mmCIF file of C-alpha atoms in Angstrom:
data_model
loop_
_atom_site.group_PDB
_atom_site.id
_atom_site.type_symbol
_atom_site.label_atom_id
_atom_site.label_comp_id
_atom_site.label_asym_id
_atom_site.label_seq_id
_atom_site.Cartn_x
_atom_site.Cartn_y
_atom_site.Cartn_z
ATOM 1 C CA ASN N 105 -34.073 -2.834 63.087
ATOM 2 C CA ARG N 106 -31.378 -1.371 60.896
ATOM 3 C CA GLY N 107 -29.418 1.648 62.053
ATOM 4 C CA THR N 108 -26.810 2.588 64.647
ATOM 5 C CA TYR N 109 -26.921 1.633 68.324
ATOM 6 C CA GLU N 110 -24.546 3.643 70.452
ATOM 7 C CA ALA N 111 -24.206 4.838 74.023
ATOM 8 C CA GLY N 112 -23.823 8.465 72.977
ATOM 9 C CA CYS N 113 -20.563 9.128 74.816
ATOM 10 C CA ARG N 114 -16.942 8.989 73.797
ATOM 11 C CA GLN N 115 -14.733 9.598 76.807
ATOM 12 C CA ASN N 116 -11.262 8.270 76.057
ATOM 13 C CA ARG N 117 -11.900 5.271 73.793
ATOM 14 C CA THR N 118 -15.111 4.053 75.405
ATOM 15 C CA CYS N 119 -17.996 5.122 77.584
ATOM 16 C CA PRO N 120 -17.805 5.301 81.394
ATOM 17 C CA VAL N 121 -17.954 1.992 83.232
ATOM 18 C CA ASN N 122 -20.181 1.254 86.235
ATOM 19 C CA ALA N 123 -21.018 4.948 86.470
ATOM 20 C CA GLY N 124 -24.357 6.698 86.502
ATOM 21 C CA ASN N 125 -24.250 7.396 82.788
ATOM 22 C CA ALA N 126 -22.708 4.078 81.712
ATOM 23 C CA ILE N 127 -24.544 2.170 78.992
ATOM 24 C CA PRO N 128 -24.938 -0.686 79.729
ATOM 25 C CA ALA N 129 -24.972 -0.073 83.482
ATOM 26 C CA SER N 130 -22.765 -3.137 84.120
ATOM 27 C CA HIS N 131 -19.741 -3.753 81.944
ATOM 28 C CA TRP N 132 -20.548 -7.486 82.068
ATOM 29 C CA ASP N 133 -23.648 -6.859 79.941
ATOM 30 C CA GLY N 134 -23.907 -5.886 76.291
ATOM 31 C CA LEU N 135 -25.077 -2.712 74.630
ATOM 32 C CA LEU N 136 -27.312 -5.190 72.847
ATOM 33 C CA ASN N 137 -28.032 -7.776 75.538
ATOM 34 C CA ILE N 138 -30.130 -10.551 74.002
ATOM 35 C CA ALA N 139 -31.782 -13.539 75.655
ATOM 36 C CA GLY N 140 -33.729 -15.909 73.446
ATOM 37 C CA SER N 141 -33.547 -18.226 70.458
ATOM 38 C CA ASN N 142 -34.071 -18.030 66.695
ATOM 39 C CA ILE N 143 -32.763 -14.475 66.458
ATOM 40 C CA VAL N 144 -31.086 -12.690 63.538
ATOM 41 C CA VAL N 145 -29.043 -9.505 64.003
ATOM 42 C CA GLN N 146 -27.997 -7.902 60.735
ATOM 43 C CA ASP N 147 -27.170 -4.639 58.987
ATOM 44 C CA ILE N 148 -26.567 -2.499 62.083
ATOM 45 C CA ASN N 149 -23.771 -0.496 63.721
ATOM 46 C CA VAL N 150 -22.932 -0.937 67.411
ATOM 47 C CA HIS N 151 -20.627 1.733 68.853
ATOM 48 C CA ASP N 152 -19.168 2.804 72.204
ATOM 49 C CA SER N 153 -20.377 0.199 74.654
ATOM 50 C CA SER N 154 -19.448 0.306 78.338
ATOM 51 C CA GLY N 155 -19.712 -3.483 78.282
ATOM 52 C CA ALA N 156 -19.799 -5.956 75.417
ATOM 53 C CA ALA N 157 -21.144 -4.799 72.089
ATOM 54 C CA ILE N 158 -23.480 -7.763 71.493
ATOM 55 C CA LYS N 159 -24.021 -10.395 74.171
ATOM 56 C CA PHE N 160 -26.298 -13.417 73.963
ATOM 57 C CA TYR N 161 -27.134 -14.799 77.358
ATOM 58 C CA ALA N 162 -30.063 -16.722 78.808
ATOM 59 C CA ALA N 163 -30.030 -16.738 82.607
ATOM 60 C CA TYR N 164 -32.465 -19.603 83.075
ATOM 61 C CA SER N 165 -32.485 -21.537 79.801
ATOM 62 C CA ARG N 166 -29.826 -21.824 77.128
ATOM 63 C CA TYR N 167 -30.557 -20.265 73.761
ATOM 64 C CA GLU N 168 -30.157 -21.720 70.255
ATOM 65 C CA ASN N 169 -30.052 -20.725 66.579
ATOM 66 C CA LEU N 170 -28.588 -17.234 66.397
ATOM 67 C CA LYS N 171 -27.162 -15.354 63.458
ATOM 68 C CA ILE N 172 -25.197 -12.102 63.202
ATOM 69 C CA GLU N 173 -24.188 -10.772 59.806
ATOM 70 C CA ARG N 174 -23.109 -7.486 58.239
ATOM 71 C CA VAL N 175 -22.656 -5.798 61.616
ATOM 72 C CA ASN N 176 -20.109 -3.046 62.302
ATOM 73 C CA ILE N 177 -18.809 -2.916 65.884
ATOM 74 C CA LEU N 178 -16.574 -0.046 66.998
ATOM 75 C CA ARG N 179 -15.262 0.405 70.564
ATOM 76 C CA ALA N 180 -16.406 -1.832 73.411
ATOM 77 C CA VAL N 181 -15.035 -2.400 76.909
ATOM 78 C CA LYS N 182 -15.720 -6.134 76.784
ATOM 79 C CA ALA N 183 -16.187 -8.559 73.886
ATOM 80 C CA GLY N 184 -17.379 -7.461 70.493
ATOM 81 C CA VAL N 185 -19.610 -10.540 70.209
ATOM 82 C CA TRP N 186 -20.135 -12.882 73.154
ATOM 83 C CA PHE N 187 -22.126 -16.092 72.665
ATOM 84 C CA ASN N 188 -22.438 -17.209 76.291
ATOM 85 C CA GLN N 189 -24.083 -20.474 77.428
ATOM 86 C CA ALA N 190 -25.465 -21.743 74.132
ATOM 87 C CA LYS N 191 -27.701 -24.798 74.062
ATOM 88 C CA PRO N 192 -25.995 -28.029 72.937
ATOM 89 C CA ASN N 193 -26.241 -28.640 69.153
ATOM 90 C CA SER N 194 -27.480 -25.111 68.531
ATOM 91 C CA GLU N 195 -26.297 -23.070 65.537
ATOM 92 C CA LEU N 196 -24.438 -19.803 66.037
ATOM 93 C CA ILE N 197 -23.229 -17.746 63.080
ATOM 94 C CA LEU N 198 -21.100 -14.599 62.873
ATOM 95 C CA ARG N 199 -20.506 -13.618 59.264
ATOM 96 C CA ASP N 200 -19.450 -10.666 57.095
ATOM 97 C CA SER N 201 -18.939 -8.340 60.065
ATOM 98 C CA THR N 202 -16.279 -5.843 61.184
ATOM 99 C CA LEU N 203 -15.008 -5.392 64.735
ATOM 100 C CA GLU N 204 -12.501 -2.732 65.801
ATOM 101 C CA LEU N 205 -11.192 -1.445 69.143
ATOM 102 C CA VAL N 206 -12.948 -3.951 71.371
ATOM 103 C CA ALA N 207 -12.093 -5.877 74.570
ATOM 104 C CA LEU N 208 -10.483 -2.766 76.023
ATOM 105 C CA SER N 209 -11.082 -3.372 79.742
ATOM 106 C CA ASN N 210 -7.538 -4.406 80.611
ATOM 107 C CA VAL N 211 -5.637 -1.843 78.581
ATOM 108 C CA ASP N 212 -7.979 0.902 79.816
ATOM 109 C CA GLY N 213 -7.341 -0.126 83.430
ATOM 110 C CA ILE N 214 -10.975 -1.046 84.126
ATOM 111 C CA ASP N 215 -10.226 -4.549 85.426
ATOM 112 C CA ASN N 216 -7.696 -7.357 85.089
ATOM 113 C CA ASN N 217 -9.807 -9.551 82.813
ATOM 114 C CA TRP N 218 -8.853 -10.397 79.263
ATOM 115 C CA PRO N 219 -12.058 -10.472 77.213
ATOM 116 C CA ALA N 220 -11.855 -11.822 73.693
ATOM 117 C CA CYS N 221 -12.926 -9.921 70.635
ATOM 118 C CA VAL N 222 -15.310 -12.753 69.687
ATOM 119 C CA SER N 223 -16.056 -15.691 71.989
ATOM 120 C CA THR N 224 -18.383 -18.694 72.165
ATOM 121 C CA ASP N 225 -18.733 -20.651 75.428
ATOM 122 C CA SER N 226 -21.048 -23.660 75.791
ATOM 123 C CA ASP N 227 -19.612 -25.296 78.941
ATOM 124 C CA GLY N 228 -18.219 -28.261 77.029
ATOM 125 C CA ALA N 229 -21.181 -28.973 74.736
ATOM 126 C CA TRP N 230 -21.113 -29.439 70.953
ATOM 127 C CA VAL N 231 -22.207 -26.226 69.240
ATOM 128 C CA ASN N 232 -22.387 -25.642 65.487
ATOM 129 C CA ALA N 233 -20.622 -22.281 65.681
ATOM 130 C CA LEU N 234 -19.351 -20.579 62.539
ATOM 131 C CA TYR N 235 -17.186 -17.443 62.289
ATOM 132 C CA GLU N 236 -16.894 -16.682 58.580
ATOM 133 C CA ASN N 237 -15.551 -13.800 56.498
ATOM 134 C CA ASN N 238 -15.192 -11.303 59.358
ATOM 135 C CA PHE N 239 -12.582 -8.557 59.770
ATOM 136 C CA LEU N 240 -11.088 -7.878 63.224
ATOM 137 C CA LYS N 241 -8.639 -5.094 63.997
ATOM 138 C CA ASP N 242 -7.105 -3.727 67.216
ATOM 139 C CA CYS N 243 -8.566 -6.116 69.749
ATOM 140 C CA ALA N 244 -6.949 -5.749 73.179
ATOM 141 C CA GLY N 245 -7.657 -9.361 74.164
ATOM 142 C CA GLU N 246 -7.754 -12.543 72.096
ATOM 143 C CA GLY N 247 -9.101 -12.288 68.565
ATOM 144 C CA LEU N 248 -11.372 -15.210 67.632
ATOM 145 C CA THR N 249 -11.983 -17.632 70.508
ATOM 146 C CA PHE N 250 -13.741 -20.928 71.083
ATOM 147 C CA LEU N 251 -13.981 -21.519 74.842
ATOM 148 C CA ARG N 252 -15.154 -24.712 76.563
ATOM 149 C CA MET N 253 -16.982 -26.029 73.515
ATOM 150 C CA ARG N 254 -16.859 -28.527 70.661
ATOM 151 C CA GLY N 255 -17.624 -28.354 66.968
ATOM 152 C CA GLY N 256 -16.812 -24.778 65.943
ATOM 153 C CA ILE N 257 -15.484 -23.537 62.604
ATOM 154 C CA MET N 258 -13.454 -20.404 61.858
ATOM 155 C CA ARG N 259 -13.196 -19.811 58.124
ATOM 156 C CA LYS N 260 -12.066 -16.989 55.809
ATOM 157 C CA ASN N 261 -11.606 -14.406 58.549
ATOM 158 C CA THR N 262 -8.994 -11.661 58.651
ATOM 159 C CA VAL N 263 -7.629 -11.021 62.163
ATOM 160 C CA THR N 264 -5.060 -8.275 62.731
ATOM 161 C CA ASN N 265 -3.364 -6.362 65.528
ATOM 162 C CA THR N 266 -4.537 -8.078 68.687
ATOM 163 C CA ARG N 267 -2.703 -7.831 71.991
ATOM 164 C CA ARG N 268 -3.140 -11.523 72.801
ATOM 165 C CA PRO N 269 -3.398 -14.631 70.577
ATOM 166 C CA LEU N 270 -5.177 -13.898 67.340
ATOM 167 C CA ILE N 271 -6.913 -17.292 67.207
ATOM 168 C CA TYR N 272 -7.422 -19.070 70.533
ATOM 169 C CA LEU N 273 -8.894 -22.545 71.084
ATOM 170 C CA ASP N 274 -9.253 -22.852 74.860
ATOM 171 C CA ASN N 275 -10.763 -26.091 76.222
ATOM 172 C CA ALA N 276 -12.172 -26.439 72.686
ATOM 173 C CA SER N 277 -12.326 -29.707 70.715
ATOM 174 C CA ASP N 278 -13.357 -30.779 67.204
ATOM 175 C CA SER N 279 -12.690 -27.304 65.829
ATOM 176 C CA ILE N 280 -11.779 -26.453 62.243
ATOM 177 C CA VAL N 281 -9.670 -23.341 61.586
ATOM 178 C CA GLU N 282 -9.167 -22.856 57.851
ATOM 179 C CA ASN N 283 -8.437 -20.275 55.165
ATOM 180 C CA ASN N 284 -7.913 -17.393 57.593
ATOM 181 C CA VAL N 285 -5.449 -14.507 57.293
ATOM 182 C CA VAL N 286 -3.849 -13.780 60.681
ATOM 183 C CA ALA N 287 -1.469 -10.802 60.786
ATOM 184 C CA GLY N 288 0.334 -9.324 63.766
ATOM 185 C CA ASN N 289 1.867 -5.960 64.739
ATOM 186 C CA GLY N 290 0.085 -5.827 68.094
ATOM 187 C CA PHE N 291 -2.742 -3.764 69.519
ATOM 188 C CA LEU N 292 -2.673 -0.313 67.907
ATOM 189 C CA GLU N 293 0.519 -1.588 66.217
ATOM 190 C CA THR N 294 2.481 -1.084 69.449
ATOM 191 C CA ASP N 295 1.523 -3.691 72.087
ATOM 192 C CA GLU N 296 1.706 -7.420 71.379
ATOM 193 C CA SER N 297 2.284 -8.651 74.923
ATOM 194 C CA TYR N 298 1.116 -12.149 74.066
ATOM 195 C CA GLY N 299 0.186 -11.830 70.414
ATOM 196 C CA ALA N 300 0.920 -15.312 69.083
ATOM 197 C CA GLY N 301 -0.770 -16.423 65.899
ATOM 198 C CA ILE N 302 -2.734 -19.582 66.800
ATOM 199 C CA ILE N 303 -2.860 -21.300 70.199
ATOM 200 C CA VAL N 304 -4.586 -24.523 71.220
ATOM 201 C CA THR N 305 -4.683 -24.898 74.992
ATOM 202 C CA VAL N 306 -6.266 -26.417 78.052
ATOM 203 C CA GLU N 307 -6.461 -23.658 80.610
ATOM 204 C CA PRO N 308 -7.811 -24.942 83.945
ATOM 205 C CA TYR N 309 -11.243 -23.604 84.917
ATOM 206 C CA GLY N 310 -11.888 -25.783 87.971
ATOM 207 C CA ASN N 311 -14.725 -28.234 87.318
ATOM 208 C CA SER N 312 -15.424 -26.568 83.945
ATOM 209 C CA THR N 313 -12.163 -27.779 82.381
ATOM 210 C CA TYR N 314 -12.373 -29.828 79.170
ATOM 211 C CA ASP N 315 -10.154 -31.456 76.558
ATOM 212 C CA ALA N 316 -8.844 -29.501 73.583
ATOM 213 C CA VAL N 317 -8.388 -32.318 71.049
ATOM 214 C CA ASN N 318 -9.304 -33.311 67.483
ATOM 215 C CA ASN N 319 -8.735 -29.771 66.266
ATOM 216 C CA VAL N 320 -7.787 -29.189 62.627
ATOM 217 C CA ILE N 321 -5.811 -26.089 61.600
ATOM 218 C CA ARG N 322 -5.254 -25.941 57.858
ATOM 219 C CA ASN N 323 -4.439 -23.608 55.005
ATOM 220 C CA ASN N 324 -4.141 -20.399 57.012
ATOM 221 C CA LEU N 325 -1.714 -17.548 56.413
ATOM 222 C CA VAL N 326 -0.142 -16.377 59.687
ATOM 223 C CA ALA N 327 2.292 -13.465 59.389
ATOM 224 C CA ASN N 328 4.210 -11.040 61.591
ATOM 225 C CA THR N 329 2.779 -12.375 64.848
ATOM 226 C CA ARG N 330 4.709 -12.756 68.111
ATOM 227 C CA GLY N 331 5.163 -16.487 67.771
ATOM 228 C CA ALA N 332 3.368 -18.640 65.239
ATOM 229 C CA LEU N 333 1.804 -21.798 66.690
ATOM 230 C CA GLY N 334 1.470 -22.972 70.291
ATOM 231 C CA ILE N 335 0.018 -26.191 71.741
ATOM 232 C CA ILE N 336 -0.169 -25.813 75.503
ATOM 233 C CA MET N 337 -1.341 -27.697 78.579
ATOM 234 C CA ARG N 338 -1.510 -25.273 81.487
ATOM 235 C CA THR N 339 -1.247 -26.554 85.040
ATOM 236 C CA SER N 340 -2.377 -23.412 86.819
ATOM 237 C CA SER N 341 -4.756 -20.569 86.170
ATOM 238 C CA PRO N 342 -5.978 -17.429 87.949
ATOM 239 C CA TYR N 343 -9.550 -18.680 87.489
ATOM 240 C CA THR N 344 -9.343 -21.798 89.664
ATOM 241 C CA ASN N 345 -8.671 -20.591 93.236
ATOM 242 C CA GLY N 346 -5.959 -23.228 93.614
ATOM 243 C CA ASN N 347 -8.092 -26.082 92.255
ATOM 244 C CA PRO N 348 -7.079 -26.368 88.599
ATOM 245 C CA LYS N 349 -8.806 -29.699 87.804
ATOM 246 C CA ALA N 350 -6.694 -30.196 84.682
ATOM 247 C CA GLU N 351 -5.660 -33.724 85.566
ATOM 248 C CA GLY N 352 -6.575 -36.216 82.853
ATOM 249 C CA ARG N 353 -7.341 -33.556 80.237
ATOM 250 C CA LYS N 354 -5.626 -33.598 76.856
ATOM 251 C CA VAL N 355 -4.629 -31.083 74.223
ATOM 252 C CA GLY N 356 -3.975 -31.772 70.551
ATOM 253 C CA ALA N 357 -4.280 -30.554 66.975
ATOM 254 C CA ARG N 358 -3.624 -31.597 63.400
ATOM 255 C CA VAL N 359 -1.923 -28.760 61.563
ATOM 256 C CA TYR N 360 -1.639 -29.018 57.784
ATOM 257 C CA GLY N 361 -0.828 -26.746 54.855
ATOM 258 C CA ASN N 362 -0.386 -23.431 56.699
ATOM 259 C CA THR N 363 2.107 -20.673 55.984
ATOM 260 C CA PHE N 364 3.737 -19.068 59.047
ATOM 261 C CA MET N 365 5.999 -16.035 58.516
ATOM 262 C CA GLN N 366 7.468 -14.268 61.567
ATOM 263 C CA ASN N 367 10.765 -13.760 63.400
ATOM 264 C CA LYS N 368 9.609 -12.219 66.706
ATOM 265 C CA ALA N 369 9.470 -15.431 68.732
ATOM 266 C CA ALA N 370 9.439 -19.224 68.371
ATOM 267 C CA PHE N 371 7.578 -20.490 65.329
ATOM 268 C CA LEU N 372 6.497 -23.557 67.291
ATOM 269 C CA PHE N 373 6.197 -23.812 71.067
ATOM 270 C CA SER N 374 4.560 -25.939 73.757
ATOM 271 C CA GLU N 375 4.050 -26.374 77.483
ATOM 272 C CA ASN N 376 3.695 -29.569 79.533
ATOM 273 C CA LEU N 377 3.354 -32.006 76.624
ATOM 274 C CA GLU N 378 6.025 -34.421 77.825
ATOM 275 C CA SER N 379 3.495 -36.678 79.544
ATOM 276 C CA ALA N 380 1.341 -38.741 77.173
ATOM 277 C CA THR N 381 -1.577 -38.297 79.558
ATOM 278 C CA ASN N 382 -1.599 -34.585 78.670
ATOM 279 C CA ARG N 383 -1.907 -34.860 74.921
ATOM 280 C CA GLY N 384 -4.122 -36.151 72.163
ATOM 281 C CA THR N 385 -3.115 -36.527 68.509
ATOM 282 C CA ILE N 386 -0.593 -33.901 67.394
ATOM 283 C CA GLU N 387 0.432 -33.775 63.734
ATOM 284 C CA ILE N 388 2.221 -30.799 62.187
ATOM 285 C CA GLN N 389 2.874 -31.527 58.520
ATOM 286 C CA ASN N 390 3.202 -29.808 55.147
ATOM 287 C CA ASN N 391 3.444 -26.302 56.562
ATOM 288 C CA VAL N 392 5.781 -23.437 55.722
ATOM 289 C CA PHE N 393 7.739 -21.801 58.568
ATOM 290 C CA ALA N 394 9.679 -18.806 57.276
ATOM 291 C CA GLY N 395 11.650 -16.153 59.140
ATOM 292 C CA SER N 396 12.406 -17.609 62.565
ATOM 293 C CA ASN N 397 14.602 -20.580 63.429
ATOM 294 C CA ARG N 398 13.404 -20.711 67.050
ATOM 295 C CA CYS N 399 11.469 -23.741 68.191
ATOM 296 C CA ASN N 400 10.552 -25.088 71.636
ATOM 297 C CA TRP N 401 9.286 -28.637 71.323
ATOM 298 C CA PRO N 402 9.771 -31.760 73.488
ATOM 299 C CA SER N 403 11.434 -34.793 71.950
ATOM 300 C CA GLY N 404 9.199 -37.537 70.624
ATOM 301 C CA VAL N 405 5.917 -35.621 70.952
ATOM 302 C CA GLY N 406 3.566 -35.869 67.986
ATOM 303 C CA SER N 407 4.433 -36.110 64.317
ATOM 304 C CA ILE N 408 6.306 -33.096 62.936
ATOM 305 C CA ASP N 409 7.498 -33.716 59.404
ATOM 306 C CA SER N 410 7.335 -32.748 55.716
ATOM 307 C CA ASN N 411 7.423 -29.061 56.545
ATOM 308 C CA LEU N 412 9.330 -26.405 54.662
ATOM 309 C CA TYR N 413 11.591 -24.019 56.611
ATOM 310 C CA GLY N 414 13.118 -20.735 55.549
ATOM 311 C CA VAL N 415 16.022 -21.388 57.910
ATOM 312 C CA ASN N 416 17.215 -24.471 59.754
ATOM 313 C CA PRO N 417 15.358 -24.894 63.104
ATOM 314 C CA ASN N 418 17.456 -24.650 66.255
ATOM 315 C CA ASP N 419 15.769 -27.792 67.615
ATOM 316 C CA ALA N 420 16.068 -31.047 65.673
ATOM 317 C CA ASP N 421 12.790 -32.241 67.224
ATOM 318 C CA CYS N 422 11.018 -29.659 65.075
ATOM 319 C CA LEU N 423 12.516 -30.920 61.829
ATOM 320 C CA GLY N 424 11.591 -34.492 60.996
ATOM 321 C CA SER N 425 13.179 -36.615 58.281
ATOM 322 C CA ARG N 426 11.291 -35.357 55.207
ATOM 323 C CA SER N 427 11.374 -31.594 55.701
ATOM 324 C CA VAL N 428 12.990 -29.098 53.329
ATOM 325 C CA ILE N 429 15.253 -26.191 54.305
ATOM 326 C CA GLY N 430 15.721 -22.867 52.582
ATOM 327 C CA ASP N 431 14.215 -23.101 49.107
ATOM 328 C CA PRO N 432 15.377 -19.865 47.420
ATOM 329 C CA ALA N 433 12.064 -19.593 45.554
ATOM 330 C CA ILE N 434 10.225 -18.908 48.808
ATOM 331 C CA SER N 435 9.840 -15.308 49.866
ATOM 332 C CA VAL N 436 10.329 -14.838 53.605
ATOM 333 C CA ASP N 437 9.655 -11.090 53.472
ATOM 334 C CA TYR N 438 6.905 -10.515 56.035
ATOM 335 C CA THR N 439 7.895 -6.908 56.856
ATOM 336 C CA GLN N 440 5.099 -5.388 54.792
ATOM 337 C CA VAL N 441 2.399 -7.508 56.361
ATOM 338 C CA ASN N 442 0.205 -5.284 58.517
ATOM 339 C CA ALA N 443 -3.427 -4.395 58.983
ATOM 340 C CA ASP N 444 -3.490 -2.085 55.960
ATOM 341 C CA ASN N 445 -1.486 -4.287 53.609
ATOM 342 C CA ILE N 446 -2.687 -7.855 53.724
ATOM 343 C CA PRO N 447 -4.286 -10.121 51.154
ATOM 344 C CA SER N 448 -7.953 -10.937 51.439
ATOM 345 C CA SER N 449 -8.843 -14.247 53.014
ATOM 346 C CA ASN N 450 -10.793 -14.926 49.816
ATOM 347 C CA ALA N 451 -7.415 -15.543 48.177
ATOM 348 C CA PHE N 452 -7.114 -18.798 50.110
ATOM 349 C CA ALA N 453 -10.598 -20.190 49.457
ATOM 350 C CA PRO N 454 -11.722 -22.489 46.641
ATOM 351 C CA PRO N 455 -12.501 -20.495 43.482
ATOM 352 C CA ALA N 456 -16.138 -19.954 42.616
ATOM 353 C CA ASN N 457 -15.924 -22.159 39.537
ATOM 354 C CA SER N 458 -14.382 -25.062 41.431
ATOM 355 C CA ASN N 459 -16.201 -28.249 42.250
ATOM 356 C CA ALA N 460 -14.242 -28.484 45.474
ATOM 357 C CA ALA N 461 -16.481 -28.837 48.470
ATOM 358 C CA GLN N 462 -15.402 -26.895 51.539
ATOM 359 C CA SER N 463 -15.405 -29.419 54.309
ATOM 360 C CA GLY N 464 -17.078 -28.442 57.522
ATOM 361 C CA LEU N 465 -20.087 -26.207 57.927
ATOM 362 C CA ALA N 466 -21.654 -25.325 54.558
ATOM 363 C CA LEU N 467 -24.274 -22.597 54.884
ATOM 364 C CA SER N 468 -26.516 -20.748 52.491
ATOM 365 C CA ASN N 469 -25.738 -17.078 51.835
ATOM 366 C CA GLN N 470 -29.421 -16.251 51.694
ATOM 367 C CA VAL N 471 -30.720 -13.784 54.242
ATOM 368 C CA ILE N 472 -32.656 -15.637 56.909
ATOM 369 C CA ASP N 473 -35.786 -13.839 58.066
ATOM 370 C CA ALA N 474 -38.527 -14.484 60.603
ATOM 371 C CA SER N 475 -40.186 -17.057 58.375
ATOM 372 C CA ALA N 476 -37.043 -19.130 57.920
ATOM 373 C CA TYR N 477 -36.194 -20.392 61.392
ATOM 374 C CA PRO N 478 -34.235 -22.301 62.423
ATOM 375 C CA VAL N 479 -30.911 -21.471 60.824
ATOM 376 C CA TYR N 480 -30.272 -24.660 58.907
ATOM 377 C CA ALA N 481 -26.787 -26.021 58.420
ATOM 378 C CA GLU N 482 -25.345 -29.004 56.669
ATOM 379 C CA PHE N 483 -22.145 -30.777 57.594
ATOM 380 C CA SER N 484 -20.002 -32.419 54.933
ATOM 381 C CA ARG N 485 -16.509 -33.726 55.584
ATOM 382 C CA ASP N 486 -15.783 -34.974 52.085
ATOM 383 C CA LEU N 487 -12.943 -33.029 50.532
ATOM 384 C CA CYS N 488 -13.144 -32.899 46.734
ATOM 385 C CA ALA N 489 -15.563 -35.844 46.888
ATOM 386 C CA LEU N 490 -12.630 -38.084 47.730
ATOM 387 C CA ASN N 491 -13.130 -41.231 49.709
ATOM 388 C CA ALA N 492 -10.113 -40.620 51.923
ATOM 389 C CA ASN N 493 -9.692 -41.412 55.578
ATOM 390 C CA ASP N 494 -7.429 -38.403 56.188
ATOM 391 C CA TRP N 495 -9.950 -35.852 54.956
ATOM 392 C CA GLU N 496 -8.379 -33.137 57.095
ATOM 393 C CA LYS N 497 -5.101 -33.155 55.234
ATOM 394 C CA GLY N 498 -6.160 -32.823 51.629
ATOM 395 C CA LEU N 499 -2.463 -32.879 50.860
ATOM 396 C CA ALA N 500 -2.605 -34.714 47.569
ATOM 397 C CA PHE N 501 -4.995 -32.243 45.914
ATOM 398 C CA ASP N 502 -5.237 -28.476 45.576
ATOM 399 C CA TYR N 503 -8.358 -26.346 45.996
ATOM 400 C CA GLN N 504 -9.492 -27.130 42.448
ATOM 401 C CA CYS N 505 -9.255 -30.855 43.209
ATOM 402 C CA LYS N 506 -6.276 -31.232 40.909
ATOM 403 C CA PRO N 507 -3.273 -33.328 41.994
ATOM 404 C CA ARG N 508 -0.538 -31.278 43.587
ATOM 405 C CA ALA N 509 2.740 -31.103 41.679
ATOM 406 C CA SER N 510 4.833 -32.079 44.685
ATOM 407 C CA SER N 511 4.908 -32.413 48.428
ATOM 408 C CA PRO N 512 5.349 -30.401 50.550
ATOM 409 C CA THR N 513 3.514 -27.443 49.057
ATOM 410 C CA LEU N 514 3.674 -23.853 50.241
ATOM 411 C CA GLY N 515 0.790 -24.117 52.669
ATOM 412 C CA ALA N 516 -1.877 -21.470 52.415
ATOM 413 C CA LEU N 517 -0.174 -19.773 49.497
ATOM 414 C CA GLU N 518 -0.923 -22.718 47.215
ATOM 415 C CA ILE N 519 2.108 -22.079 45.014
ATOM 416 C CA GLN N 520 2.967 -25.045 42.807
#
């Protein structure tokens, strides 16, 4: 049903929590709390939830095939959208939606948890999850998150002003993060306690700890965040009661063609990657790092090369032999990048008249109704119909499938 769903109270930023007039009664539930499969939520407003805004959860059987599109979410104590315990190989879509002032529980002093603005958790299973063309602003936790899952895609989203990492892959493998605009400034443009741009991590969750490998991060614009890119293996966590169970897990990512512009912290940082048993494939190539010279990277870990730097890195291990320093044609002015002055993520997608095929999850834009279940999806990992083994890189061709003039390019900006 179209319309507005709201709790009818606006005390401080959100409704009361765990009080007699709280809606929902428990802040672990959603204002829209949905259990089931083959469900479409579209064209509604969800405001002022004492818990999550929209939560999918099946207590006794996992759900599958869910779609949310054209939804406006404003103010929620917990997550804006929470896909919890999805069935393996199911299809979850969040598209063309706006989320603002969500995941407020920590900053409002309700509890010590850090809910994400948008999160999918499948307890390690492969899930065809797609976050596409959404706008997130002022999230007090992480922005877009894949948690304990495989197979997700984040594409053409704009994420701004979160307190914690704007894109967070936690125990998540086989993810694709592409063509997103990620801009900092912090929650309410004041608090960026841990507001890095993109982080790939294994955070121990006891027996529910998984690898975070085979992730591809490409052609994103990341600006004015508190740190640009982090690849992290954590050895302890508040969620494990002293039993981290991270031994034998690996973290890794292939990072190509992104533009990172910030000077608030290290542009590249890591934790506990020195041991080969802690890491999968790590390649960081053909990116632009402008603004900061700070880097924290262990010697001999991964392949970091053919990047372009606005200033010379303070750590030679971040440089490589084929990188370029300080091209005067590159603008490193990120000071005007904020939530109200950012380019659309559409600027970094293939043009409509291009024959370029977006690799990853290709979905119809048609509205799916009750007669069109399930939500069908088609995977294609051919980039520009090229028979190339390194399909993730796409370095030799631009979005119109034309040969690039030179290498390295300017990442997401696609300037030749």
